[in-house]
Coordinates of C-alpha atoms in Angstrom, one line a residue:
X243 CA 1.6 15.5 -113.3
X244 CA 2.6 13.0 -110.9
X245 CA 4.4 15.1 -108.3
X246 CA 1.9 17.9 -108.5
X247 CA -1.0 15.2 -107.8
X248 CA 1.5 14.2 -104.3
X249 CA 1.9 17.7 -103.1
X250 CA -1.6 18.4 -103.4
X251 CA -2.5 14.7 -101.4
X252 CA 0.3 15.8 -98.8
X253 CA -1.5 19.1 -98.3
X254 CA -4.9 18.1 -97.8
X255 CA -3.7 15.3 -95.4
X256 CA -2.4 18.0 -92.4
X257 CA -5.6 19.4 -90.1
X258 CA -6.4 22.9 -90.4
X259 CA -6.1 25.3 -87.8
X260 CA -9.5 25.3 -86.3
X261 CA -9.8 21.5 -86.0
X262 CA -5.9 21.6 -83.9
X263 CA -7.2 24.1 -81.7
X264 CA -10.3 22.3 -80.7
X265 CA -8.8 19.0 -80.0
X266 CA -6.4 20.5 -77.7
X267 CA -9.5 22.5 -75.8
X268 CA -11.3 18.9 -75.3
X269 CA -8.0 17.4 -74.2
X270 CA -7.5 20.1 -71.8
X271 CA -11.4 19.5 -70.6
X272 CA -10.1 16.3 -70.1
X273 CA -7.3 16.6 -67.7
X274 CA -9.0 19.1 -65.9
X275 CA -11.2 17.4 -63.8
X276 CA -8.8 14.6 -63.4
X277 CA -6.6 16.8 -61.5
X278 CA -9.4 18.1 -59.7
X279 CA -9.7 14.8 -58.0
X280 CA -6.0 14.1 -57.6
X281 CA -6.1 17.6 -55.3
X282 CA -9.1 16.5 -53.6
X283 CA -7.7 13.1 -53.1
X284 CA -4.8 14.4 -51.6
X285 CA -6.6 17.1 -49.5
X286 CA -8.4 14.2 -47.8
X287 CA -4.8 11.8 -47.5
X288 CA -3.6 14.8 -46.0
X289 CA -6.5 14.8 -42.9
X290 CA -6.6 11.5 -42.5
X291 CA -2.8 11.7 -41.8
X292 CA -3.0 14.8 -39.5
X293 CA -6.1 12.9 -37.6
X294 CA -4.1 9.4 -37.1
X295 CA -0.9 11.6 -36.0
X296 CA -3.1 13.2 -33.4
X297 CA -4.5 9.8 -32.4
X298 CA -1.1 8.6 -32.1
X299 CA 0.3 11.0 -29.9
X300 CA -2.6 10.4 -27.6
X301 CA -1.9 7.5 -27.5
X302 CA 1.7 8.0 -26.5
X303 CA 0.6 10.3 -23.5
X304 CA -1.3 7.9 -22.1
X305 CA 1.4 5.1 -22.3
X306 CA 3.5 7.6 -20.9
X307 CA 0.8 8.6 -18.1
X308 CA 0.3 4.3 -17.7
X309 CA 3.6 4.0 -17.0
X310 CA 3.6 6.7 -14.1
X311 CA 1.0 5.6 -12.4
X312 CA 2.9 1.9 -12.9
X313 CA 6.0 3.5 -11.5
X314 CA 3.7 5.2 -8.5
X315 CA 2.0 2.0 -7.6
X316 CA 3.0 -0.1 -4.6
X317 CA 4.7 -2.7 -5.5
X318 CA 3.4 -6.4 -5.5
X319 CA 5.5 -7.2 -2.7
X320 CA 3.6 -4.9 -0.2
X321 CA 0.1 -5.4 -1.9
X322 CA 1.1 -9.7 -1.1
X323 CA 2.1 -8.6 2.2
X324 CA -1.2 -6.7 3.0
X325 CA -3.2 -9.6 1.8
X326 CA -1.1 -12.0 4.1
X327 CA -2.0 -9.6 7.2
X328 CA -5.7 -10.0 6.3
X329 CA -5.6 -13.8 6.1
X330 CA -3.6 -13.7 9.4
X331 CA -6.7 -11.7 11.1
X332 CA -9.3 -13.8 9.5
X333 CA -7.3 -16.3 11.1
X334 CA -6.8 -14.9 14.5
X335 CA -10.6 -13.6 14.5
X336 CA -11.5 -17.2 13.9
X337 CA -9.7 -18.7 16.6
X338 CA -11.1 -16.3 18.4
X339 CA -14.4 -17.0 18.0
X340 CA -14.2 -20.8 18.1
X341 CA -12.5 -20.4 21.7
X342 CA -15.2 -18.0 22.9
X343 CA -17.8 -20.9 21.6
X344 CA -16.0 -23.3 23.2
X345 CA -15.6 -21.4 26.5
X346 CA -19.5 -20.5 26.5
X347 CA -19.9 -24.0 26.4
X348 CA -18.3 -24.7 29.2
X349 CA -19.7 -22.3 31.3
X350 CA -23.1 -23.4 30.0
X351 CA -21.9 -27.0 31.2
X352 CA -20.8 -25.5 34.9
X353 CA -24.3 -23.7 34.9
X354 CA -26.1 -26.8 34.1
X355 CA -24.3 -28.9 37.1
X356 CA -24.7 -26.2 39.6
X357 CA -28.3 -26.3 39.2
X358 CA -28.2 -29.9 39.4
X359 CA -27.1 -29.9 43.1
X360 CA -29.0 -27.1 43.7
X361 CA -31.9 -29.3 42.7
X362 CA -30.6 -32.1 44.8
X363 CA -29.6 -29.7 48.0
X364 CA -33.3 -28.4 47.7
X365 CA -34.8 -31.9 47.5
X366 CA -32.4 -33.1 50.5
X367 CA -32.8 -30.1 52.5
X368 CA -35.1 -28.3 51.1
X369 CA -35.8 -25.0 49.9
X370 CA -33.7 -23.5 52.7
X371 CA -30.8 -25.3 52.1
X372 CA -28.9 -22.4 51.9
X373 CA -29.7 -21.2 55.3
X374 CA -29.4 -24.4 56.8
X375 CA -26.0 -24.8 55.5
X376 CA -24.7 -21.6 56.8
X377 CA -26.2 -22.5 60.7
X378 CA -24.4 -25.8 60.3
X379 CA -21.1 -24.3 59.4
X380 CA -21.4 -21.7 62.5
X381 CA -22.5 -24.7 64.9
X382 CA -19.6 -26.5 63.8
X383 CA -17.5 -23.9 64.8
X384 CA -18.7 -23.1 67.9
X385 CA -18.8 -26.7 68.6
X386 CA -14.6 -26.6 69.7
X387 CA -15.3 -24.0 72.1
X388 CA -14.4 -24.6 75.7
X389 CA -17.1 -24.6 78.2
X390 CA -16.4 -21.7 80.6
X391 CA -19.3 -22.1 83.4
X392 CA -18.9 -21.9 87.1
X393 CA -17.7 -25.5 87.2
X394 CA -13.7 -25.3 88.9
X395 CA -12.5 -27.8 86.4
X396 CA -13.9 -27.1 82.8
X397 CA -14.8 -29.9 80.3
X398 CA -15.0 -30.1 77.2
X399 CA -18.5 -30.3 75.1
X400 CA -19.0 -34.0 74.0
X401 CA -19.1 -33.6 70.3
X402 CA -22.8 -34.9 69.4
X403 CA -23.0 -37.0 66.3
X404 CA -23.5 -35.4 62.9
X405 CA -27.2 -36.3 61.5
X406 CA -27.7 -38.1 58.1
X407 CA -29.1 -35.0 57.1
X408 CA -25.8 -32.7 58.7
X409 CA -23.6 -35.3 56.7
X410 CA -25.5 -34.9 53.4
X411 CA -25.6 -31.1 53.5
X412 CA -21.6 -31.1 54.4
X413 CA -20.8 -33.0 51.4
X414 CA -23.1 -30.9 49.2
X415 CA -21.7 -27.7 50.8
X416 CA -18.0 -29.3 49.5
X417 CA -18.8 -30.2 46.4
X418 CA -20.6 -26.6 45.6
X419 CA -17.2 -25.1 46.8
X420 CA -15.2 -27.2 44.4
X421 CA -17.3 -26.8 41.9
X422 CA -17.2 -22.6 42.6
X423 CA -13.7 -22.9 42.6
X424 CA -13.9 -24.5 39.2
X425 CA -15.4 -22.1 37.8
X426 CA -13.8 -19.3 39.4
X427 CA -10.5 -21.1 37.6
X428 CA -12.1 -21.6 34.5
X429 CA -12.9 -18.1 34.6
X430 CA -9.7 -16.9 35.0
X431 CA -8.2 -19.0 32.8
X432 CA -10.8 -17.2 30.1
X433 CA -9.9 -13.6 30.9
X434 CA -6.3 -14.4 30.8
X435 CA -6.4 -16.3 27.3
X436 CA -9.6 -13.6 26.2
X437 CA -6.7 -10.7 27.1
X438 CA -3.8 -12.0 25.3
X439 CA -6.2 -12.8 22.3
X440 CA -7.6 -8.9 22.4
X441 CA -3.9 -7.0 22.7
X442 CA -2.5 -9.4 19.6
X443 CA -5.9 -8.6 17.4
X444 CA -6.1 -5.5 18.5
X445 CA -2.2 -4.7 17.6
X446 CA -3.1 -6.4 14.2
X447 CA -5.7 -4.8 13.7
X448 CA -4.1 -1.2 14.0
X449 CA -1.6 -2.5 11.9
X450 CA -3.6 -3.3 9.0
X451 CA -5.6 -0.1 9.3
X452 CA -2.4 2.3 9.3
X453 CA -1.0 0.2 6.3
X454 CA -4.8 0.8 4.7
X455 CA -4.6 4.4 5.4
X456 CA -1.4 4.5 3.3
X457 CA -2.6 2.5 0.4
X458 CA -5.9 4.2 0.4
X459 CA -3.3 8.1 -0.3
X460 CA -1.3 6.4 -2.5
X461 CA -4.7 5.4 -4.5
X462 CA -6.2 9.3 -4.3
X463 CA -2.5 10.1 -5.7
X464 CA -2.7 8.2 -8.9
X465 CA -6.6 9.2 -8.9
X466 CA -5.7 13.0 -8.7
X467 CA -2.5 12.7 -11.0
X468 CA -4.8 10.4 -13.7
X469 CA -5.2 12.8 -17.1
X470 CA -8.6 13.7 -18.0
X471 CA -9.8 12.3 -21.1

């Protein structure tokens, strides 16, 4: 009685066929849409990888496009050199200015004195001092002439004694040459330091612009061999 009661507990223990069959169809509901994710997962790792590669050899093109236009570039020493030139000009083209001030200054100076004794001539002489001085100078000259009348012995003119007036517009007429001459001088002197100034900023000048032409092609270069994003 015993064993025949085990068997039949045994028995009755073990699912039947219908329940088995089931739990396998809910387990394989289960893992279905488990590894429907897992595929969509790795659908979307698998973009993401595919973009960032893509990123990444853009980004290696344009390193290697950086570093052409680097290798293209003129170097630091000639860009330094260029600036130096430009500082020299500034330089130059400052000097040159401060000497023209200085000169104009001077001539405003010479101006200012020669109207000065014109002033006093005018007030001395009057307002034909000019005139006056010219017939003075010719009198003086004909002054040393010899006397060539009928006489048989020829004398010579006594010479007559200059006026306070004669001796004023003789020293006046001496100092306006000086002072013409001064200027005349100073003049010169300007033209000559005005013309060495011109051919060294002018030379400079040229200089600079060639060297600008040839920085300004080496710049369209790297513009026209620069990738297009």
């Amino acid at each position: 009685m015993r064993r025949s009661h085990t068997v039949r507990t045994t028995r009755s223990s073990l699912p039947t066929g219908p329940q088995t069959t089931d739990d396998l169809g809910t387990l394989q509901e289960v893992r279905a849409p488990a590894s429907h994710n897992i595929e969509l997962l790795e659908a979307s790792l698998r973009s993401e990888i595919f973009e960032k590669e893509r990123e990444n050899d853009r980004l290696v093109d344009q390193v290697l496009s950086l570093q052409t236009q680097l290798a293209q570039r003129p170097p630091l020493a000639a860009i330094q050199e260029l600036e130096n030139e430009k500082k020299t000009l500034e330089i130059i083209l400052l000097g040159t200015q401060r000497e023209n001030e200085k000169m104009m200054t001077e001539l405003e100076r010479q101006k200012k004195r020669e109207r000065t004794l014109e002033t006093e001539l005018r007030r001395l002489c009057g307002d034909n001092w000019q005139t006056d001085l010219s017939r003075d100078d010719a009198d003086v000259d004909g002054d040393g002439d010899i006397d060539s009348g009928p006489e048989e012995h020829p004398q010579r003119r006594q010479p007559r004694r200059p006026t306070e007036r004669e001796i004023a517009l003789e020293h006046a007429n001496e100092l306006l040459k000086k002072q013409i001459e001064q200027v005349r001088l100073l003049v010169l002197g300007m033209d000559e330091r005005l013309v060495g100034r011109e051919d060294r900023l002018a030379k400079a000048i040229q200089r600079a612009e060639q060297e600008n032409k040839d920085l300004e092609a080496k710049l369209r270069e790297l513009d026209l061999n620069a990738p297009i994003d």
